[in-house]
Short mmCIF file of C-alpha atoms in Angstrom, two decimals:
data_model
loop_
_atom_site.label_atom_id
_atom_site.label_comp_id
_atom_site.label_asym_id
_atom_site.label_seq_id
_atom_site.Cartn_x
_atom_site.Cartn_y
_atom_site.Cartn_z
CA MET A 360 -13.17 -76.95 10.55
CA ARG A 361 -10.65 -74.55 12.06
CA ARG A 362 -8.97 -74.24 8.65
CA PHE A 363 -12.18 -72.95 7.06
CA GLY A 364 -13.08 -70.54 9.82
CA PRO A 365 -11.26 -67.46 8.48
CA ALA A 366 -12.47 -68.17 4.93
CA PHE A 367 -16.04 -68.31 6.17
CA LEU A 368 -15.58 -64.95 7.93
CA PHE A 369 -14.16 -63.48 4.73
CA LEU A 370 -17.31 -64.42 2.82
CA LEU A 371 -19.66 -62.59 5.14
CA PRO A 372 -21.33 -59.69 3.33
CA MET A 373 -21.41 -57.54 6.46
CA PRO A 374 -19.16 -57.86 9.44
CA LEU A 375 -20.95 -59.25 12.43
CA ALA A 376 -20.74 -57.07 15.49
CA ALA A 377 -20.64 -58.49 18.96
CA GLN A 378 -19.98 -57.20 22.43
CA LEU A 379 -16.25 -57.50 23.05
CA ALA A 380 -13.68 -56.78 25.72
CA LEU A 381 -10.86 -54.29 25.29
CA PRO A 382 -8.15 -54.48 24.08
CA HIS A 383 -9.24 -56.34 20.97
CA THR A 384 -7.58 -57.20 17.66
CA PHE A 385 -9.35 -57.92 14.36
CA ALA A 386 -7.63 -59.59 11.41
CA VAL A 387 -8.48 -57.58 8.26
CA ALA A 388 -7.25 -56.86 4.73
CA SER A 389 -4.70 -54.07 4.27
CA ASP A 390 -7.28 -51.90 2.45
CA VAL A 391 -10.07 -52.62 4.90
CA SER A 392 -13.05 -50.31 4.84
CA MET A 393 -14.04 -49.70 8.43
CA ARG A 394 -16.68 -47.80 10.35
CA ILE A 395 -16.27 -46.46 13.84
CA TRP A 396 -19.16 -45.21 15.99
CA VAL A 397 -18.28 -43.50 19.23
CA PRO A 398 -20.99 -41.00 20.21
CA ALA A 399 -18.97 -39.29 22.94
CA GLY A 400 -15.37 -39.44 24.05
CA THR A 401 -12.16 -39.70 22.09
CA VAL A 402 -11.09 -41.65 19.04
CA ARG A 403 -7.44 -41.64 18.20
CA VAL A 404 -6.60 -43.29 14.89
CA GLU A 405 -3.05 -44.47 14.35
CA THR A 406 -1.67 -46.59 11.55
CA TRP A 407 0.71 -49.48 11.20
CA ASP A 408 1.97 -51.82 8.49
CA ARG A 409 0.00 -54.84 9.65
CA ASP A 410 -3.17 -56.43 8.34
CA SER A 411 -5.11 -56.01 11.53
CA ILE A 412 -6.99 -53.50 13.61
CA ARG A 413 -6.13 -53.11 17.26
CA VAL A 414 -8.43 -51.31 19.65
CA THR A 415 -7.40 -50.27 23.13
CA GLY A 416 -8.84 -47.76 25.55
CA SER A 417 -11.48 -47.34 28.17
CA LEU A 418 -15.25 -47.15 28.26
CA GLY A 419 -17.85 -45.12 30.07
CA ARG A 420 -19.58 -46.71 33.06
CA ASN A 421 -22.74 -47.68 31.17
CA SER A 422 -21.14 -48.41 27.79
CA HIS A 423 -19.68 -51.44 26.11
CA PHE A 424 -17.47 -51.99 23.10
CA PHE A 425 -18.76 -53.86 20.08
CA GLY A 426 -17.08 -54.82 16.86
CA GLY A 427 -16.66 -57.32 14.08
CA SER A 428 -14.76 -57.78 10.87
CA GLY A 429 -15.18 -59.61 7.61
CA GLY A 430 -11.73 -59.15 6.08
CA HIS A 431 -12.37 -56.19 3.76
CA GLY A 432 -14.97 -54.69 6.07
CA ALA A 433 -15.00 -53.94 9.77
CA LYS A 434 -17.14 -52.03 12.17
CA LEU A 435 -16.65 -51.16 15.78
CA GLY A 436 -17.82 -48.71 18.35
CA VAL A 437 -19.38 -48.02 21.67
CA GLU A 438 -22.99 -48.32 22.71
CA ASN A 439 -25.02 -48.23 25.90
CA ASN A 440 -25.41 -51.36 28.02
CA ASP A 441 -29.06 -50.51 28.49
CA SER A 442 -31.09 -49.74 25.38
CA THR A 443 -33.38 -47.47 27.39
CA ASP A 444 -30.48 -45.33 28.61
CA ILE A 445 -30.82 -41.91 26.96
CA GLY A 446 -27.26 -40.81 27.83
CA MET A 447 -24.69 -40.96 25.05
CA PRO A 448 -22.41 -44.00 25.04
CA HIS A 449 -18.89 -42.91 25.95
CA GLY A 450 -15.51 -44.35 25.04
CA ASP A 451 -11.91 -43.26 24.76
CA LEU A 452 -10.45 -45.49 22.09
CA VAL A 453 -7.11 -45.80 20.35
CA VAL A 454 -7.67 -47.60 17.07
CA THR A 455 -4.63 -48.72 15.14
CA VAL A 456 -5.44 -49.53 11.53
CA PRO A 457 -3.61 -50.62 8.36
CA ARG A 458 -2.10 -47.54 6.71
CA LYS A 459 -4.23 -47.89 3.56
CA ALA A 460 -7.48 -48.41 5.42
CA HIS A 461 -10.59 -46.44 4.60
CA VAL A 462 -11.62 -45.16 7.99
CA TRP A 463 -15.08 -43.69 8.57
CA ILE A 464 -15.77 -42.19 11.97
CA LYS A 465 -19.05 -40.89 13.30
CA MET A 466 -19.20 -39.06 16.58
CA THR A 467 -21.63 -36.68 18.26
CA ASP A 468 -19.51 -34.88 20.81
CA GLY A 469 -15.84 -35.55 21.36
CA GLU A 470 -12.37 -35.53 19.93
CA VAL A 471 -11.11 -37.29 16.83
CA ILE A 472 -7.39 -37.38 16.21
CA ALA A 473 -6.05 -39.16 13.14
CA MET A 474 -2.38 -39.42 12.31
CA HIS A 475 -0.53 -40.82 9.30
CA THR A 476 -3.51 -42.29 7.49
CA ALA A 477 -2.81 -43.03 3.82
CA GLY A 478 -6.09 -44.37 2.53
CA GLU A 479 -9.26 -42.41 3.13
CA LEU A 480 -10.41 -40.71 6.27
CA ASP A 481 -14.05 -39.61 6.66
CA VAL A 482 -15.08 -37.93 9.88
CA ILE A 483 -18.60 -36.77 10.72
CA THR A 484 -19.27 -35.09 14.05
CA VAL A 485 -21.68 -32.65 15.63
CA THR A 486 -19.33 -30.85 17.98
CA GLY A 487 -15.95 -31.21 19.66
CA THR A 488 -12.56 -31.31 17.97
CA ILE A 489 -11.20 -32.94 14.85
CA ILE A 490 -7.50 -33.12 14.12
CA ALA A 491 -5.99 -34.90 11.11
CA GLN A 492 -2.29 -34.63 10.63
CA ASP A 493 0.45 -35.94 8.35
CA ALA A 494 -1.92 -37.86 6.12
CA GLU A 495 -2.07 -38.91 2.49
CA GLY A 496 -4.96 -39.84 0.25
CA VAL A 497 -8.37 -38.35 0.92
CA VAL A 498 -9.41 -36.55 4.08
CA SER A 499 -13.05 -35.54 4.39
CA VAL A 500 -14.46 -33.81 7.45
CA GLU A 501 -18.02 -32.70 8.10
CA THR A 502 -19.12 -31.13 11.34
CA ILE A 503 -21.71 -28.75 12.68
CA ASP A 504 -19.47 -26.81 14.99
CA ALA A 505 -16.38 -28.81 15.92
CA ALA A 506 -13.04 -27.04 15.70
CA VAL A 507 -11.14 -28.64 12.82
CA THR A 508 -7.38 -28.71 12.33
CA LEU A 509 -6.01 -30.33 9.20
CA ALA A 510 -2.26 -30.12 8.76
CA GLY A 511 0.43 -31.69 6.62
CA ILE A 512 -1.92 -33.50 4.28
CA ASN A 513 -0.78 -34.61 0.87
CA GLY A 514 -3.93 -35.39 -1.05
CA GLU A 515 -7.48 -34.27 -1.48
CA VAL A 516 -9.06 -32.42 1.43
CA ARG A 517 -12.77 -31.66 1.87
CA ALA A 518 -13.88 -29.81 4.97
CA ARG A 519 -17.34 -28.54 5.81
CA SER A 520 -18.47 -26.90 9.02
CA GLY A 521 -21.32 -24.81 10.33
CA GLY A 522 -19.89 -22.74 13.13
CA GLY A 523 -16.59 -24.49 13.79
CA ARG A 524 -13.25 -22.97 12.85
CA LEU A 525 -11.32 -24.67 10.05
CA SER A 526 -7.58 -24.36 10.58
CA LEU A 527 -5.86 -25.64 7.47
CA ALA A 528 -2.09 -25.72 7.17
CA GLN A 529 0.43 -27.11 4.73
CA LEU A 530 -2.04 -28.92 2.52
CA HIS A 531 -0.54 -30.21 -0.72
CA GLY A 532 -3.46 -31.15 -2.86
CA THR A 533 -6.84 -29.83 -3.84
CA LEU A 534 -8.89 -28.29 -1.07
CA THR A 535 -12.55 -27.42 -0.75
CA ALA A 536 -13.69 -25.86 2.51
CA ALA A 537 -17.00 -24.34 3.47
CA THR A 538 -18.49 -22.93 6.65
CA VAL A 539 -21.54 -20.96 7.66
CA SER A 540 -20.19 -18.80 10.48
CA GLY A 541 -16.95 -20.63 11.22
CA ALA A 542 -13.62 -18.98 10.44
CA ILE A 543 -11.41 -20.44 7.74
CA ASP A 544 -7.71 -20.05 8.30
CA LEU A 545 -5.45 -21.29 5.49
CA THR A 546 -1.69 -21.25 5.77
CA GLY A 547 0.85 -22.76 3.42
CA THR A 548 3.58 -22.43 0.89
CA ALA A 549 3.00 -23.15 -2.80
CA MET A 550 -0.64 -23.80 -2.05
CA ALA A 551 -2.53 -25.86 -4.61
CA ASP A 552 -6.03 -25.22 -6.01
CA ALA A 553 -8.45 -24.37 -3.26
CA ARG A 554 -11.99 -23.14 -2.92
CA LEU A 555 -12.96 -21.56 0.39
CA GLU A 556 -16.52 -20.49 0.96
CA THR A 557 -18.24 -19.05 4.01
CA ILE A 558 -21.35 -17.06 4.80
CA GLY A 559 -20.34 -15.00 7.80
CA GLY A 560 -17.02 -16.39 8.95
CA PRO A 561 -13.74 -14.60 8.30
CA ILE A 562 -11.31 -16.06 5.77
CA VAL A 563 -7.64 -15.55 6.43
CA VAL A 564 -5.00 -16.75 3.98
CA ARG A 565 -1.30 -16.64 4.75
CA GLY A 566 1.47 -17.79 2.45
CA THR A 567 2.26 -18.35 -1.21
CA VAL A 568 0.35 -19.96 -4.05
CA ALA A 569 1.72 -22.51 -6.53
CA HIS A 570 2.37 -20.88 -9.91
CA ASP A 571 -0.43 -22.80 -11.65
CA ALA A 572 -2.91 -22.75 -8.78
CA LEU A 573 -6.05 -20.73 -8.08
CA LEU A 574 -7.38 -19.84 -4.66
CA ASP A 575 -11.08 -19.09 -5.03
CA LEU A 576 -12.50 -17.34 -1.96
CA GLU A 577 -16.07 -16.23 -1.37
CA THR A 578 -17.99 -14.85 1.58
CA HIS A 579 -21.38 -13.30 2.12
CA ASN A 580 -20.58 -10.89 4.92
CA GLY A 581 -17.42 -12.39 6.37
CA PRO A 582 -14.21 -10.39 5.89
CA ILE A 583 -11.35 -11.73 3.78
CA THR A 584 -7.78 -11.00 4.80
CA LEU A 585 -4.81 -12.03 2.68
CA PHE A 586 -1.34 -11.95 4.22
CA LEU A 587 0.84 -12.23 1.13
CA ASP A 588 4.50 -12.00 0.30
CA ARG A 589 5.14 -9.01 -1.93
CA ALA A 590 7.98 -10.87 -3.66
CA ALA A 591 5.65 -13.71 -4.64
CA LEU A 592 2.38 -11.83 -5.02
CA PRO A 593 -0.22 -13.84 -6.92
CA ALA A 594 -2.53 -12.18 -9.42
CA LEU A 595 -5.37 -10.74 -7.39
CA ALA A 596 -8.98 -10.29 -8.46
CA LEU A 597 -10.87 -8.79 -5.52
CA SER A 598 -14.44 -7.56 -5.39
CA SER A 599 -17.04 -6.77 -2.78
CA ARG A 600 -20.53 -5.42 -3.52
CA ALA A 601 -21.06 -3.57 -0.30
CA GLY A 602 -17.76 -4.02 1.51
CA VAL A 603 -14.45 -2.17 1.28
CA VAL A 604 -11.54 -3.57 -0.71
CA LYS A 605 -8.04 -2.52 0.33
CA ASN A 606 -5.03 -3.76 -1.58
CA PRO A 607 -1.86 -1.78 -1.07
CA LEU A 608 0.31 -4.42 -2.76
CA GLY A 609 -0.92 -4.09 -6.31
CA PRO A 610 -2.45 -6.52 -8.81
CA GLY A 611 0.23 -9.24 -8.52
CA ASN A 612 1.48 -11.65 -11.15
CA VAL A 613 0.01 -14.86 -12.53
CA LYS A 614 3.47 -16.43 -12.35
CA ALA A 615 2.88 -16.57 -8.59
CA GLY A 616 -0.56 -18.13 -8.99
CA ARG A 617 -3.96 -16.47 -8.70
CA ILE A 618 -6.31 -15.47 -5.95
CA GLU A 619 -9.92 -14.52 -6.67
CA ALA A 620 -11.82 -13.16 -3.69
CA ARG A 621 -15.45 -12.06 -3.73
CA SER A 622 -17.80 -10.91 -1.04
CA PHE A 623 -21.36 -9.69 -0.94
CA LYS A 624 -20.82 -7.22 1.87
CA GLY A 625 -17.63 -8.27 3.63
CA ASP A 626 -14.42 -6.26 3.52
CA ILE A 627 -11.36 -7.54 1.68
CA ASN A 628 -7.90 -6.61 2.88
CA VAL A 629 -4.54 -7.48 1.45
CA VAL A 630 -1.68 -7.19 3.91
CA ALA A 631 2.02 -7.68 3.33
CA ALA A 632 3.17 -10.76 5.14
CA SER A 633 6.33 -9.00 6.26
CA GLY A 634 8.38 -5.93 5.42
CA ILE A 635 7.67 -2.23 5.24
CA GLU A 636 4.45 -0.95 3.73
CA GLY A 637 4.54 2.84 3.52
CA LYS A 638 5.93 3.89 6.88
CA LYS A 639 4.44 0.96 8.75
CA ALA A 640 6.35 -2.21 9.58
CA THR A 641 4.39 -5.39 9.05
CA THR A 642 5.17 -8.74 10.60
CA PRO A 643 3.54 -12.10 10.11
CA PRO A 644 0.47 -12.21 12.35
CA MET B 1429 -114.77 -57.85 21.28
CA THR B 1430 -115.63 -61.55 21.64
CA CYS B 1431 -115.08 -63.58 24.79
CA ALA B 1432 -112.23 -65.45 23.04
CA GLU B 1433 -110.52 -62.13 22.31
CA PHE B 1434 -111.10 -61.05 25.92
CA ALA B 1435 -109.48 -64.27 27.19
CA GLU B 1436 -106.57 -63.77 24.80
CA ARG B 1437 -105.87 -60.25 26.10
CA PHE B 1438 -106.76 -60.75 29.74
CA ASP B 1439 -103.21 -61.59 30.92
CA ALA B 1440 -101.82 -58.57 29.05
CA TRP B 1441 -104.51 -56.38 30.64
CA LEU B 1442 -103.51 -57.74 34.06
CA ALA B 1443 -99.84 -57.02 33.34
CA GLY B 1444 -100.79 -53.52 32.13
CA THR B 1445 -99.04 -53.97 28.80
CA LEU B 1446 -102.03 -53.27 26.56
CA THR B 1447 -102.45 -50.01 24.72
CA ASP B 1448 -105.03 -47.62 26.13
CA ALA B 1449 -107.49 -48.44 23.34
CA ASP B 1450 -107.12 -52.23 23.83
CA ALA B 1451 -107.42 -51.86 27.63
CA ARG B 1452 -110.60 -49.85 27.18
CA ALA B 1453 -111.97 -52.49 24.79
CA VAL B 1454 -111.24 -55.26 27.34
CA GLU B 1455 -112.94 -53.29 30.17
CA GLN B 1456 -115.94 -52.47 27.93
CA HIS B 1457 -116.38 -56.18 27.03
CA ALA B 1458 -116.21 -57.06 30.77
CA ALA B 1459 -118.98 -54.51 31.42
CA GLU B 1460 -121.18 -56.00 28.69
CA CYS B 1461 -120.48 -59.74 29.28
CA ALA B 1462 -121.43 -61.16 32.66
CA ALA B 1463 -118.98 -64.08 32.60
CA CYS B 1464 -116.00 -62.03 31.56
CA GLY B 1465 -117.06 -59.21 33.89
CA ALA B 1466 -117.13 -61.65 36.85
CA ARG B 1467 -113.62 -62.86 35.95
CA LEU B 1468 -112.26 -59.31 35.82
CA SER B 1469 -114.03 -58.36 39.02
CA ALA B 1470 -112.61 -61.37 40.89
CA VAL B 1471 -109.10 -60.58 39.84
CA SER B 1472 -109.52 -56.89 40.71
CA GLN B 1473 -110.68 -57.80 44.19
CA VAL B 1474 -107.65 -60.07 44.75
CA GLY B 1475 -105.39 -57.19 43.62
CA ALA B 1476 -107.10 -54.76 46.03
CA ILE B 1477 -106.77 -57.22 48.93
CA SER B 1478 -103.14 -57.91 48.17
CA ARG B 1479 -102.43 -54.14 48.14
CA GLU B 1480 -104.22 -53.71 51.53
CA ILE B 1481 -102.51 -56.65 53.35
CA PRO B 1482 -98.83 -56.04 54.00
CA PRO B 1483 -96.50 -58.91 53.03
CA PRO B 1484 -95.06 -61.06 55.82
CA PRO B 1485 -91.71 -59.69 57.15
CA ALA B 1486 -89.78 -62.75 55.98
CA LEU B 1487 -91.09 -62.34 52.42
CA ARG B 1488 -90.25 -58.62 52.50
CA GLU B 1489 -86.70 -59.41 53.67
CA ILE B 1490 -86.24 -62.08 50.99
CA THR B 1491 -87.55 -59.72 48.33
CA LEU B 1492 -85.33 -56.81 49.41
CA ARG B 1493 -82.30 -59.13 49.58
CA ALA B 1494 -83.05 -60.40 46.07
CA VAL B 1495 -83.36 -56.87 44.75
CA ALA B 1496 -80.08 -55.84 46.45
CA GLN B 1497 -78.38 -58.94 45.04
CA ARG B 1498 -79.60 -58.14 41.51
CA ARG B 1499 -78.37 -54.56 41.86
CA ALA B 1500 -74.95 -55.77 43.07
CA ILE B 1501 -74.69 -58.19 40.14
CA ALA B 1502 -75.61 -55.41 37.72
CA ARG B 1503 -72.98 -53.15 39.30
CA TRP B 1504 -70.31 -55.87 39.00
CA ARG B 1505 -71.29 -56.50 35.39
CA ARG B 1506 -70.89 -52.81 34.56
CA MET B 1507 -67.49 -52.73 36.34
CA ALA B 1508 -66.33 -55.89 34.55
CA ALA B 1509 -67.32 -54.40 31.19
CA GLY B 1510 -65.29 -51.27 32.00
CA ILE B 1511 -62.24 -53.30 33.08
CA THR B 1512 -62.49 -55.42 29.92
CA ALA B 1513 -62.61 -52.30 27.73
CA VAL B 1514 -59.57 -50.76 29.47
CA ALA B 1515 -57.66 -54.05 29.20
CA ALA B 1516 -58.51 -54.30 25.49
CA ILE B 1517 -57.24 -50.76 24.85
CA ALA B 1518 -54.04 -51.46 26.82
CA LEU B 1519 -53.50 -54.67 24.88
CA LEU B 1520 -53.95 -52.87 21.56
CA PHE B 1521 -51.44 -50.21 22.67
CA LEU B 1522 -48.89 -52.84 23.67
CA ILE B 1523 -49.31 -54.72 20.40
CA SER B 1524 -48.93 -51.56 18.29
CA ARG B 1525 -45.76 -50.43 20.12
CA PRO B 1526 -42.34 -51.42 18.56
CA THR B 1527 -40.74 -54.26 20.40
CA SER B 1528 -37.66 -53.61 22.49
CA LYS B 1529 -34.45 -53.52 20.44
CA PRO B 1530 -30.77 -53.09 21.29
CA ALA B 1531 -29.51 -49.50 21.54
CA SER B 1532 -27.52 -49.80 18.33
CA ASP B 1533 -30.70 -50.30 16.31
CA PHE B 1534 -32.20 -46.90 17.06
CA PRO B 1535 -30.05 -44.76 19.29
CA GLY B 1536 -30.31 -41.70 17.09
CA THR B 1537 -33.13 -39.69 18.55
CA SER B 1538 -31.20 -37.73 21.15
CA THR B 1539 -28.10 -37.21 18.96
CA GLU B 1540 -30.27 -35.77 16.20
CA LEU B 1541 -31.75 -33.32 18.69
CA ILE B 1542 -28.27 -32.32 19.86
CA ALA B 1543 -27.24 -31.77 16.24
CA MET B 1544 -30.34 -29.67 15.58
CA ALA B 1545 -29.61 -27.50 18.61
CA HIS B 1546 -26.07 -26.88 17.34
CA ALA B 1547 -27.22 -26.21 13.78
CA ARG B 1548 -30.02 -23.76 14.64
CA PRO B 1549 -27.86 -20.56 14.80
CA GLU B 1550 -26.13 -21.53 11.55
CA LEU B 1551 -29.47 -22.07 9.84
CA ALA B 1552 -30.54 -18.62 11.07
CA ASP B 1553 -27.37 -17.11 9.53
CA LEU B 1554 -28.15 -18.85 6.24
CA ASP B 1555 -31.72 -17.52 6.30
CA ALA B 1556 -30.44 -13.97 6.84
CA ALA B 1557 -27.93 -14.29 4.01
CA GLU B 1558 -30.59 -15.69 1.72
CA ARG B 1559 -32.86 -12.72 2.45
CA ASP B 1560 -29.98 -10.32 1.65
CA VAL B 1561 -29.33 -11.91 -1.71
CA GLU B 1562 -33.01 -12.25 -2.60
CA HIS B 1563 -33.47 -8.55 -1.84
CA ALA B 1564 -30.56 -7.68 -4.13
CA LEU B 1565 -31.90 -10.01 -6.80
CA HIS B 1566 -35.22 -8.19 -6.64
CA ASP B 1567 -33.40 -5.04 -7.75
CA GLN B 1568 -31.11 -6.81 -10.22
CA PRO B 1569 -32.89 -9.95 -11.41
CA ALA B 1570 -30.47 -10.57 -14.26
CA ASP B 1571 -27.36 -10.63 -12.07
CA SER B 1572 -25.92 -14.12 -12.49
CA ALA B 1573 -23.41 -13.62 -9.64
CA LEU B 1574 -26.31 -13.09 -7.26
CA THR B 1575 -28.12 -16.14 -8.60
CA GLY B 1576 -24.95 -18.16 -8.06
CA ALA B 1577 -24.61 -16.81 -4.51
CA LEU B 1578 -28.20 -17.77 -3.75
CA THR B 1579 -27.61 -21.26 -5.07
CA ARG B 1580 -24.53 -21.64 -2.89
CA ILE B 1581 -26.37 -20.43 0.22
CA ARG B 1582 -29.14 -22.96 -0.39
CA ARG B 1583 -26.58 -25.70 -0.98
CA GLN B 1584 -24.97 -24.83 2.35
CA ARG B 1585 -28.34 -25.14 4.03
CA GLU B 1586 -28.97 -28.54 2.44
CA ALA B 1587 -25.54 -29.72 3.57
CA LEU B 1588 -26.17 -28.56 7.11
CA ARG B 1589 -29.56 -30.26 7.23
CA ARG B 1590 -28.00 -33.44 5.89
CA LEU B 1591 -25.43 -33.27 8.68
CA VAL B 1592 -28.23 -33.01 11.23
CA THR B 1593 -29.90 -36.07 9.74
CA GLN B 1594 -26.61 -37.95 9.63
CA ALA B 1595 -26.08 -37.24 13.30
CA LYS B 1596 -28.58 -40.01 13.98
CA LEU B 1597 -26.26 -42.84 14.91
#
C-alpha cells in the first residue's frame, strides 16, 4: 500500500489542503503550479534545485497554516483558527520552491519578496510591498496601492497598480506597466520594448534604449521626465495637448531606439543624464 | 303561528336568539293561545324570581372561579399561540441561514472592503480623467487619439475593479 501512496496523491485533480505544522515540506514536480494565500504578513519566495516545497516561518496568534500538494499542483496558506474571526489571518512565511515553479501569491496587506524565480511569478495584493528580483521567465504583479520594485528580471514583466509606485530597474524583456496615480520609475541600459501608461502619476525614465526597441509612454495629466544620454539619444516623438514639452537635446536617432511620449495635459521634459547643457551642469538624479 | 311552531321556537325565544319579528310572533301566539300563553307566563315568572333571589354565596364563588379559570386559560392560549409564531419564525430564519463553514470557504468579505477603500481614490482619479477626455471629445468628436485615451481610461477602471473583486480571498 505504501508503494502506491505517492501515485495516488499524484492522481488527485486538486491538492487536498489540511491544517499542518511548520516547518513543512511537500514533494512536488519541478514545474509545480502552486498557489499561496497569506492575507497579512510576509511571504518570501526562494528557489532551489529540488523537487519539493519547503515552508518555514511563524504564524499569527489566531492563525494556522494549511497546505497540500498533488505533484504538479500545490496550495498553501494561512487562515484563521476561528471561522467567525473577522481579523485577517497573519503569517510570516519563507517558501522555498523549485526554480521552474509557477508561483501564484495572493495577499491583502503585507510584503512579498521573490528572488531567483525562473518559471512564472504572479502576485496579487491590495497594499503593502512587492519586490521581485533576479528572476527569469514571466513576472506579473497586480496591486491596488502596494509599492512595487522589480529589478534584474530577464523575461516578460507585467505590472499594474492603482496608487502604488512602480520602480522598475534593469529589465531585459518586454514590459507593460500601468498605474492610475502611482509613479512609474524605469531605469536601465539597452531597455527593450516597453509600454508605460498612467493617468496622474509621473513617469520617469533614465537610461538607454536598445537600438530596435520602442518605449511607448502615455499619461493623462502626469508629467513625463526623460533623463537621457546625449551620446545615445533615441528618436523622440513627444506631444502634449495641454502640457508643455521641453526637449533641449534634439530629436535623437533611431539607431539608439525610439521613445514616444504622449500626454493629455501633463508636461514632458527631456533632461540630459549627465554633462553640460547650456551653462548648466547636469548630473544623474 | 301554530302551537307546534310555538313549541319549536320556544327554547330559542327563551335564549333570546330569535329575530325581533320571530320573537314578536311567538309572544303574539302566546297572547292568543291560552295553553302556550300559560307556558310562557310560567317561565317568565321563574325568570323574574331567579333575578330577584340572589344566588347562594358558594354558587357565586364557584361561578366566579370558573369564569376566572376560563379567562386564565384563554390568556395562556393566546400566549402559547404567540410563542409558537415567534418560534416558527426563528426556525425559518435558522433554516434559511447558510450553515457554518471553515474560514477558507468564504473569508473574502472584509478583504474586499479593504480593497474597495484603497481603490476609491484611484477610481475618483479615473472618473476625473474620463470627464476631461469626454469634454475634449465633445469639441473634437472625430479625434481618434481621444477615443483611444478614453478606451484606455475605461480599461484601467475595469482592471482596478477586477482587482477589488479578486481581493476576496
